[in-house]
Short mmCIF file of C-alpha atoms in Angstrom, two decimals:
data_model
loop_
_atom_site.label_atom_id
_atom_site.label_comp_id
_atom_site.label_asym_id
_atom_site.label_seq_id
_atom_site.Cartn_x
_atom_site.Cartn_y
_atom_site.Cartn_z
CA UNK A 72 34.87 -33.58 23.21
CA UNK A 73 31.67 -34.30 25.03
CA UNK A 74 30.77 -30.39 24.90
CA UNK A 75 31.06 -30.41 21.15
CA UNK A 76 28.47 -33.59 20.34
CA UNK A 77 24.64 -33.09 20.09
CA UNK A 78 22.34 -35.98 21.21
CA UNK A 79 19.03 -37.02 19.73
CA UNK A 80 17.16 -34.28 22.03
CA UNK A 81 19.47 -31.44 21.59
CA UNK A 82 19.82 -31.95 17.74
CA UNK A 83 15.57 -32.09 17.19
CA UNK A 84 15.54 -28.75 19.77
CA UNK A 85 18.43 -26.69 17.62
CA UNK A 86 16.62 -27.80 14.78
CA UNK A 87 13.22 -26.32 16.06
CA UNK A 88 14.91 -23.55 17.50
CA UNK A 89 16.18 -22.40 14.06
CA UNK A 90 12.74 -23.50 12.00
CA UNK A 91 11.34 -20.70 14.47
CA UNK A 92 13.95 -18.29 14.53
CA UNK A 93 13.42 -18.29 10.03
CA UNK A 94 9.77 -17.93 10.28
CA UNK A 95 9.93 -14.95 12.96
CA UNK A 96 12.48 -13.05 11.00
CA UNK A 97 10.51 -13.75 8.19
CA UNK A 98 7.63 -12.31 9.69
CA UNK A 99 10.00 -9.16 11.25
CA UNK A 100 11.14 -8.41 7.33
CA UNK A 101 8.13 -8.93 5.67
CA UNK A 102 5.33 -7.49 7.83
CA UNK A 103 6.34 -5.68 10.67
CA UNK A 104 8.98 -4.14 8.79
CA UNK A 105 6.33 -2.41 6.84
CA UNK A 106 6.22 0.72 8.51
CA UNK A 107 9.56 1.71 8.40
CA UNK A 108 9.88 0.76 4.27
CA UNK A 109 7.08 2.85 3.78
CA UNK A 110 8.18 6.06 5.62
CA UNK A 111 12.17 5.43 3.69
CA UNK A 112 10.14 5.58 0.25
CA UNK A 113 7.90 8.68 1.28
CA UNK A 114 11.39 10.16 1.77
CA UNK A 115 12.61 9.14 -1.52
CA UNK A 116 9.64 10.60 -3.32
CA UNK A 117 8.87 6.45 -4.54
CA UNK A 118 4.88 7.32 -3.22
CA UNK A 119 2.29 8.77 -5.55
CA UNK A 120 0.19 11.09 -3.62
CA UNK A 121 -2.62 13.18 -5.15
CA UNK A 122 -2.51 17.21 -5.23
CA UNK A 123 -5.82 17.54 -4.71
CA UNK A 124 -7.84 18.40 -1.21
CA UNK A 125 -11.48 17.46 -1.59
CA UNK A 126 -13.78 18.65 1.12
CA UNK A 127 -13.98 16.40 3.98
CA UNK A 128 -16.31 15.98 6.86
CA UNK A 129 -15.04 15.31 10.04
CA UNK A 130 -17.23 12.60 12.22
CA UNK A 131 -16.78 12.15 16.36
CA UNK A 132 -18.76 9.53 18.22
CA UNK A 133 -18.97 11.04 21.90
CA UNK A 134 -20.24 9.40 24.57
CA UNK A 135 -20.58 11.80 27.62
CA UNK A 136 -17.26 13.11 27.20
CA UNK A 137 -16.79 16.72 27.83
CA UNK A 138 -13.39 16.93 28.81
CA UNK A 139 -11.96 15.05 26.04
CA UNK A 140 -14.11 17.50 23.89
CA UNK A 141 -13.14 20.65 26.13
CA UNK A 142 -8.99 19.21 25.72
CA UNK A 143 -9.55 17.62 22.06
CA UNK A 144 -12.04 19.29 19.78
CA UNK A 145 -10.03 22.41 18.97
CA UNK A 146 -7.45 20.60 17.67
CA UNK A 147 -9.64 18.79 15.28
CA UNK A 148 -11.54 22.33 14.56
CA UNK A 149 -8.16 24.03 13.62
CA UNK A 150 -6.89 21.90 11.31
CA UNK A 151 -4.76 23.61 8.38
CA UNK A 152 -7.42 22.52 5.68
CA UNK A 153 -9.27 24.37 3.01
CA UNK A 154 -12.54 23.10 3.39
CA UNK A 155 -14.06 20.74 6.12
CA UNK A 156 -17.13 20.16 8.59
CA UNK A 157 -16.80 18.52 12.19
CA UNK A 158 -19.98 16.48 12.78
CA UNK A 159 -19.88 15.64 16.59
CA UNK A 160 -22.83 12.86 18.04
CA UNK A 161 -23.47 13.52 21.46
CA UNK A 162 -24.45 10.42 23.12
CA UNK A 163 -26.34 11.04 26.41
CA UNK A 164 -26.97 13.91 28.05
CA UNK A 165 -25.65 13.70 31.90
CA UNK A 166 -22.57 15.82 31.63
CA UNK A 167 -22.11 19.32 30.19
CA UNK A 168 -21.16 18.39 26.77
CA UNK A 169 -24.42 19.84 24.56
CA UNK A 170 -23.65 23.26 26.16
CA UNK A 171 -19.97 23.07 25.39
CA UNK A 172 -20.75 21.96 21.80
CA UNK A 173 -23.53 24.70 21.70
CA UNK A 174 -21.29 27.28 23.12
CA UNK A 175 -18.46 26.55 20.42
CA UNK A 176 -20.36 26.54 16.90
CA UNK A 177 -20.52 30.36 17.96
CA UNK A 178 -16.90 30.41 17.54
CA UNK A 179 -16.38 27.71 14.69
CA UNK A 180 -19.36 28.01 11.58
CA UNK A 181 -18.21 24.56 10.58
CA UNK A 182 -19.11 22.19 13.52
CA UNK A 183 -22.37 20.55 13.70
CA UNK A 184 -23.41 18.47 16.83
CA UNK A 185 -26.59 16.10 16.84
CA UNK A 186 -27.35 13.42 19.61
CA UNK A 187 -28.30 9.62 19.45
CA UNK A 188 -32.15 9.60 20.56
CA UNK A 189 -32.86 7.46 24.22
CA UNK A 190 -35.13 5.52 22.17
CA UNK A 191 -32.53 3.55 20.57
CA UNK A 192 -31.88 0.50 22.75
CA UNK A 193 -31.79 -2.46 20.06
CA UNK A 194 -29.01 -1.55 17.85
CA UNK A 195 -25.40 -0.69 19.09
CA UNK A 196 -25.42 3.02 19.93
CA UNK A 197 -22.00 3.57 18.29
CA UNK A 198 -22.84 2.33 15.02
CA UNK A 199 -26.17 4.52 15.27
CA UNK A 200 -24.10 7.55 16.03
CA UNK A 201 -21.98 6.94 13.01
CA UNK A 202 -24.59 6.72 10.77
CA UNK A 203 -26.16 9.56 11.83
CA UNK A 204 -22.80 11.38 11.40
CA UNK A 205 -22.62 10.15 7.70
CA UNK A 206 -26.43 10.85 7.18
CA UNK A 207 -25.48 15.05 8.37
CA UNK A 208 -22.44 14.94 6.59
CA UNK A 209 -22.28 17.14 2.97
CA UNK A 210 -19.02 16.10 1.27
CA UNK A 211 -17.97 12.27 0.16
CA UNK A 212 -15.21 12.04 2.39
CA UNK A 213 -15.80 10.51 5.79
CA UNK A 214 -12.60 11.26 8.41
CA UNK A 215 -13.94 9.41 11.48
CA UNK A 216 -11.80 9.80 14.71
CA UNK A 217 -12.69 9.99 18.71
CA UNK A 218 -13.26 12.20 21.43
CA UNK A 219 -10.76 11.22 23.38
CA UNK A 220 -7.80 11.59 20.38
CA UNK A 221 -6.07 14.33 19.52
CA UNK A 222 -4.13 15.02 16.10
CA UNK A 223 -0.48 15.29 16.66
CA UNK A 224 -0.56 18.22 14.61
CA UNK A 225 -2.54 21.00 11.96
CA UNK A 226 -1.71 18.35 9.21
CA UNK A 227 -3.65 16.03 10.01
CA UNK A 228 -6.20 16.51 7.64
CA UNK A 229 -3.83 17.36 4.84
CA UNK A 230 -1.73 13.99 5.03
CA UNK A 231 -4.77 11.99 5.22
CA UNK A 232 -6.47 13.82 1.86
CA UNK A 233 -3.31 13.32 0.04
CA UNK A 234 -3.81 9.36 -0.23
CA UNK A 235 -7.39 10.73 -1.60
CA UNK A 236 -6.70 9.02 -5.29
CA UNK A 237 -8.99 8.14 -7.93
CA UNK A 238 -8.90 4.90 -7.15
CA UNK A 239 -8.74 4.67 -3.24
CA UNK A 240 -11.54 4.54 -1.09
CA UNK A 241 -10.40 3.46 2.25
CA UNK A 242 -7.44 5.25 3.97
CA UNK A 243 -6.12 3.70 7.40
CA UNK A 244 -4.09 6.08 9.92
CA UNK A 245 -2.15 5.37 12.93
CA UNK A 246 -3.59 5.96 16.52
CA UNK A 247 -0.91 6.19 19.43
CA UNK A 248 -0.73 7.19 22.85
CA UNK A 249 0.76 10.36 24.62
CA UNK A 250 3.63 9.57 26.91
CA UNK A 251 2.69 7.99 30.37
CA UNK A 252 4.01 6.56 33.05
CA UNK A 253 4.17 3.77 34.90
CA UNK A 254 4.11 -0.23 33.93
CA UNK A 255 0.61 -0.59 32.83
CA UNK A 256 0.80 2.60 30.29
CA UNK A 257 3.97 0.69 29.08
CA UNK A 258 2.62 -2.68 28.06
CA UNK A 259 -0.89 -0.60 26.48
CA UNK A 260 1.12 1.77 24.36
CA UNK A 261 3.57 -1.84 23.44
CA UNK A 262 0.43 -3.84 23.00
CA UNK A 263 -1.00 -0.69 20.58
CA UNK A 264 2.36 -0.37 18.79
CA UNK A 265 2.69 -3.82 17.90
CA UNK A 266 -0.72 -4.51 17.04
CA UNK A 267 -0.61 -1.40 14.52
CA UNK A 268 2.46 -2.73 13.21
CA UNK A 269 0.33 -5.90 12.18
CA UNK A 270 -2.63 -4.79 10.65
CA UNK A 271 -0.84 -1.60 8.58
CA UNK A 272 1.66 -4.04 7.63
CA UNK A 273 -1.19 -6.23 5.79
CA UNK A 274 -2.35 -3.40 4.53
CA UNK A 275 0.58 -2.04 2.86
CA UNK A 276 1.93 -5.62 2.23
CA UNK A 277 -1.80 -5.47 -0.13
CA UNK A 278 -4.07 -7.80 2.21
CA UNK A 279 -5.78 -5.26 4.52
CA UNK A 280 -8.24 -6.74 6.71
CA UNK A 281 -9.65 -4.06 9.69
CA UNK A 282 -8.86 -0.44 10.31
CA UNK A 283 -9.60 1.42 14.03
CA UNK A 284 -11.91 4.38 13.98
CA UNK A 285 -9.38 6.96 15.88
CA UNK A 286 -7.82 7.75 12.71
CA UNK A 287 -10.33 6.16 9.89
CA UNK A 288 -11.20 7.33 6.30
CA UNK A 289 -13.41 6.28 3.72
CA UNK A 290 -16.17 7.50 0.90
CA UNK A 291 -19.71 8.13 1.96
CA UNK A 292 -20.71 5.94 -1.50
CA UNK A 293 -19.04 2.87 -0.31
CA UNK A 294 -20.63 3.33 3.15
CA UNK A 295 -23.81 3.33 0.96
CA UNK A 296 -23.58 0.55 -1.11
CA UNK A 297 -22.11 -1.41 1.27
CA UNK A 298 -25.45 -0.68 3.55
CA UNK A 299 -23.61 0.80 6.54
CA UNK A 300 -23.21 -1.93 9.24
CA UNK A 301 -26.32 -4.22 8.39
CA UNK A 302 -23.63 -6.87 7.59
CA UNK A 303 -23.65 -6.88 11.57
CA UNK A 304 -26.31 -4.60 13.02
CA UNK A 305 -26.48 -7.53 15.77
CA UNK A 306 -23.35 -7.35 17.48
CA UNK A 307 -22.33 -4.04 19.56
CA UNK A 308 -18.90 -3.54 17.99
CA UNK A 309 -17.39 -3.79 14.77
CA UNK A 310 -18.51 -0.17 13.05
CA UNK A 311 -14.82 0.07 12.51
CA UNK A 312 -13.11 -3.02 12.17
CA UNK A 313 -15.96 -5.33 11.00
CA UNK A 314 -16.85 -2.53 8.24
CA UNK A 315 -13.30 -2.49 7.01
CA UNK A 316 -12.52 -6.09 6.98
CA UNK A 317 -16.28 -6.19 4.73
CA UNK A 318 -14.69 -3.74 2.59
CA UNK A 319 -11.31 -2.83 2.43
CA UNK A 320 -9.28 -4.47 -0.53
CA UNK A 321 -5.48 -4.31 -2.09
CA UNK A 322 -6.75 -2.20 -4.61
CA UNK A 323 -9.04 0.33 -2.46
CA UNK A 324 -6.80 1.22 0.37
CA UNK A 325 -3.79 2.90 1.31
CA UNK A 326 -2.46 4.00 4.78
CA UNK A 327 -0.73 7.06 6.32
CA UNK A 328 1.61 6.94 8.78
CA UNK A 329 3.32 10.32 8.48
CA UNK A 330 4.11 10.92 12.15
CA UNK A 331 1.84 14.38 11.59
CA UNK A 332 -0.46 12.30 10.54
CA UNK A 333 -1.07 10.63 13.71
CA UNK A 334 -3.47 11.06 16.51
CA UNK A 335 -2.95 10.15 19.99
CA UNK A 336 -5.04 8.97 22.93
CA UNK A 337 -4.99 10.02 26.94
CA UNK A 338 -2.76 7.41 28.75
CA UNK A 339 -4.48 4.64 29.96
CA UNK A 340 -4.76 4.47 34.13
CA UNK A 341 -7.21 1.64 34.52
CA UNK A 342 -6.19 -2.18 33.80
CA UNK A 343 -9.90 -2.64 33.77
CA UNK A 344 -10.48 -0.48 30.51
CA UNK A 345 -7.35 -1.68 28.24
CA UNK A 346 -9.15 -5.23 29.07
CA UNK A 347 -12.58 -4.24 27.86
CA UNK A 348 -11.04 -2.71 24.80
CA UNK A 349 -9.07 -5.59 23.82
CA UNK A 350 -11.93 -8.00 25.11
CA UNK A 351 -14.17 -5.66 22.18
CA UNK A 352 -11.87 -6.06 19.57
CA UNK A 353 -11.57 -10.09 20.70
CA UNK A 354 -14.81 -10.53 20.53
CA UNK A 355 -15.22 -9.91 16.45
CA UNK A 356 -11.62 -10.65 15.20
CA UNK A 357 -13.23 -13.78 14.92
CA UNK A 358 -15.35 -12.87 12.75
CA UNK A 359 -13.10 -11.41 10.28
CA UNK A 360 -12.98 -12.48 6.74
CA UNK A 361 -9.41 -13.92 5.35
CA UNK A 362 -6.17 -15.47 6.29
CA UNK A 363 -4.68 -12.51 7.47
CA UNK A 364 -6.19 -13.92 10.76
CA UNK A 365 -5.02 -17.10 10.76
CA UNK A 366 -1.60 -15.58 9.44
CA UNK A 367 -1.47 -13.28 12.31
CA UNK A 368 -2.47 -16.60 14.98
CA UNK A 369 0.49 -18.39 13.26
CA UNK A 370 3.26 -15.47 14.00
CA UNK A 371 1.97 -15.73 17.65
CA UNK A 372 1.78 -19.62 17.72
CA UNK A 373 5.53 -19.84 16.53
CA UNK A 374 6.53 -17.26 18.88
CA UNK A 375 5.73 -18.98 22.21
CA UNK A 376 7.01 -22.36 20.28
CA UNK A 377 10.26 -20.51 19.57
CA UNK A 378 10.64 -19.51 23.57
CA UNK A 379 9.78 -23.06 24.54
CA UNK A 380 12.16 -24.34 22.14
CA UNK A 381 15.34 -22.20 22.90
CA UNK A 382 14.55 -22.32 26.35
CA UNK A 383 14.58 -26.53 26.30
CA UNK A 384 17.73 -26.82 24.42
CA UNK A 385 19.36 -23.96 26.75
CA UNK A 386 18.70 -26.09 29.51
CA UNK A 387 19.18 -29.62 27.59
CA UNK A 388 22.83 -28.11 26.92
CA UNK A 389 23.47 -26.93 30.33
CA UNK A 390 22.67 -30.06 32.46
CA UNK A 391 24.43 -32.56 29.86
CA UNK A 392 27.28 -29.63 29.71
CA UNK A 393 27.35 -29.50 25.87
CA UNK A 394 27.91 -25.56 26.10
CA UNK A 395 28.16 -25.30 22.64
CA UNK A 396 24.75 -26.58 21.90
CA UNK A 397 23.82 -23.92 24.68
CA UNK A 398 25.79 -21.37 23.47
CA UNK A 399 23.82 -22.10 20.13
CA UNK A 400 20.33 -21.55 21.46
CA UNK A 401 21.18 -18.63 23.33
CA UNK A 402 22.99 -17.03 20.36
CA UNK A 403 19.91 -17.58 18.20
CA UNK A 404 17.98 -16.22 21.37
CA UNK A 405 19.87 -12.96 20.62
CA UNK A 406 20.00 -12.47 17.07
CA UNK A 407 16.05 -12.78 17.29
CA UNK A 408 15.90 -10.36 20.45
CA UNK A 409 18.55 -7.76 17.90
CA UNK A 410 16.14 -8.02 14.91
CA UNK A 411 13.18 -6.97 16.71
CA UNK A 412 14.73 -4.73 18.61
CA UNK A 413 15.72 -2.79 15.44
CA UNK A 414 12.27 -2.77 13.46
CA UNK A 415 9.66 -2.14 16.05
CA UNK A 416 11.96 0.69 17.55
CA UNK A 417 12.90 1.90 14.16
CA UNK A 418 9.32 2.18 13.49
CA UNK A 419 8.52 3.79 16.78
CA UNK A 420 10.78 6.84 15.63
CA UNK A 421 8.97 6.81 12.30
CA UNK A 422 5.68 7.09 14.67
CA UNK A 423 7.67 9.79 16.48
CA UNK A 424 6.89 7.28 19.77
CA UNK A 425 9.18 8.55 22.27
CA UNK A 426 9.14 5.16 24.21
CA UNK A 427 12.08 2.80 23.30
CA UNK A 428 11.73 -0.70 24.04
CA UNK A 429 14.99 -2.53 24.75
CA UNK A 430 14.86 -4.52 28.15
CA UNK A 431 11.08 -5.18 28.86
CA UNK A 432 10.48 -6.23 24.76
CA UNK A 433 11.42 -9.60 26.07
CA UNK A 434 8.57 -9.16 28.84
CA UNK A 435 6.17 -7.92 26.30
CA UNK A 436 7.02 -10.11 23.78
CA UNK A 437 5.73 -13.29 25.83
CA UNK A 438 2.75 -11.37 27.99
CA UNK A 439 1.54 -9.86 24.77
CA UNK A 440 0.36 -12.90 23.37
CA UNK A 441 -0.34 -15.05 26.61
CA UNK A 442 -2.75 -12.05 27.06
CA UNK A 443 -4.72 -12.27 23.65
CA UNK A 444 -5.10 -16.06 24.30
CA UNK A 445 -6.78 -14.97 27.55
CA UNK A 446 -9.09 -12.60 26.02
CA UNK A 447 -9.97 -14.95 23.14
CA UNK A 448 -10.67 -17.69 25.63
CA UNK A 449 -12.73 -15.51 27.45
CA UNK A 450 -15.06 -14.58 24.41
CA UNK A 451 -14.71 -17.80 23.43
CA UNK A 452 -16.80 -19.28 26.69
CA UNK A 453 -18.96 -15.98 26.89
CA UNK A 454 -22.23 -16.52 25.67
CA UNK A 455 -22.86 -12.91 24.25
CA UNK A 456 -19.61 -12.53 23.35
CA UNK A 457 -21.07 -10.47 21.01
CA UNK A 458 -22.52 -8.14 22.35
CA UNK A 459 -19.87 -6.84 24.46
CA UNK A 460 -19.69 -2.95 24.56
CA UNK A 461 -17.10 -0.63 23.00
#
């Protein structure tokens, strides 16, 4: 009968084990699960779109990138759209990309290229880029992607417009990665996935709090009033998810995530530039305004508690060979592992994300946040945190 009694220790772990296992799957239903509720009511006609297509203008940030312009641009150029401008600012001049922007407004009457002057060393170059995009832009609808993304098809633009309403001025789009290979381009394209499931889920849960300028829209009158990015002309980042957070509200924004709707971005090779990316984005998340942060830091904190929890009373179980209060842990172990399993690869196929992720999610799910603690400790003791390049 020994096997079927709990003592003090195993009863207080089971008991945290479950507390855990409710507020994950509470979590899993509620926000990540956002996503996939969205794209079911798209295809039961439960979304209001607008019919309309306003003109839109098209702004690229390049930073001596000619091949991503040479594999990227045309894409963007031939979008299935009535009327629209591509504004590309060419930042630096050491590789060939003013004659390959030259040499293509021959073909295409509706691209425009300008350049971020050398003089400019006081103010991040990105958000100077973008502003001069939005100063030589003609229509009121800013589309602001990268050189280095590609839309996943002529849509694009259409699917975007169609959340153009009266009463929206922000529209946040989904950025993924072509297929790699290889562990590394695993755990980025993971790390992306999950992330996008977070801050889209806020978003369409009504509490958006920072968009990501691959696949960004918003009116040229709110980047006006709002003064363009003198809410934080001092730090080098945050002309995309500083701005949003400043602006973005339940009432203002909506999000696409049609899986024509997405772009996607070259595989990544280097370890060294996923880390300065997500070292960027550490650096002014704390800076962002609302609880969605501290909501987001509490799904993380409960997550390593749960493993620490489960893992304890597994092992309590084992060496006092109460296999029931094992089996227990390990069964709620599972159910968890099942429920996330379903959502973030049912919302993967909404993405049309060819990767599945059945037996490393258990890997990622414990190296994805050990790894933003890193990165947050790491701006944390940085002194110019802040000024940390894009």
């Amino acid at each position: 009968m020994e096997a079927f009694t709990f003592d003090t220790t195993e009863k207080i772990l089971l008991a945290a084990t479950g507390t855990l296992f409710i507020i994950q799957a509470l979590y899993y239903f509620c926000l990540y699960n956002r996503i996939h509720m969205r794209s079911r009511a798209v295809k039961r006609d439960n979304v209001h779109f607008s019919q309309e297509l306003p003109p839109v203008s098209v702004i690229i940030c390049a930073r001596e990138e000619s091949e991503n312009l040479r594999r990227n641009l045309a894409a963007v150029l031939e979008q299935d759209y009535p009327q629209f401008e591509v504004i590309v600012i060419n930042d630096g001049d050491t590789d060939e990309s003013e004659d390959y922007l030259t040499l293509l407004e021959e073909k295409y009457p509706h691209l425009y290229h300008s350049f971020v002057p050398d003089s400019s060393r006081y103010i991040s170059r990105k958000k100077l880029a973008a502003t001069l995009g939005v100063k030589a832009s003609k229509y009121d609808w800013l589309v602001f992607t990268e050189a280095d993304c590609r839309p996943q098809s002529d849509q694009w633009l259409r699917l975007l417009a169609r959340n153009f309403t009266s009463r929206t001025q922000v529209v946040l789009g989904y950025s993924g990665y072509e297929r790699g290979k290889g562990w590394l381009h695993k755990r980025v394209a993971f790390d992306n996935l999950f992330s996008s499931m977070r801050y889209l889920g806020f978003a369409l849960a009504g509490s958006p709090y920072m968009g990501i300028g691959r696949n960004l829209a918003y009116r040229k009158e709110l980047f006006y009033r709002e003064k363009g990015f003198s809410a934080h002309l001092n730090l080098q980042r945050g002309d995309d998810d500083l701005f949003i957070n400043h602006v973005a509200t339940a009432e203002n924004t909506r999000v696409e995530t049609d899986a024509d709707a997405i772009v996607r971005m070259q595989p990544v090779f280097r370890a060294k530039d996923w880390r300065e990316e997500k070292i960027g984005y550490a650096s002014t998340a704390r800076l962002y305004h609302g609880a969605q942060r501290w909501l987001a830091g509490l799904e993380t904190t409960t997550r390593l508690a749960f493993h620490a929890a489960w893992i304890a009373a597994l092992a309590a179980g084992i060496l006092h060979f109460h296999w029931l209060a094992a089996g227990i842990a390990f069964l709620i172990c599972i159910f968890r592992f099942i429920l996330q399993a379903i959502i973030i690869n049912k919302t993967a196929k909404d993405l049309n994300d060819q990767r599945r992720y059945y037996w490393s999610l258990p890997v990622f799910d414990v190296l994805q946040p050990l790894q933003s603690l890193r990165w947050k400790l790491y701006c944390l003791f940085r002194k110019k945190s802040g000024f940390l390049r894009k």
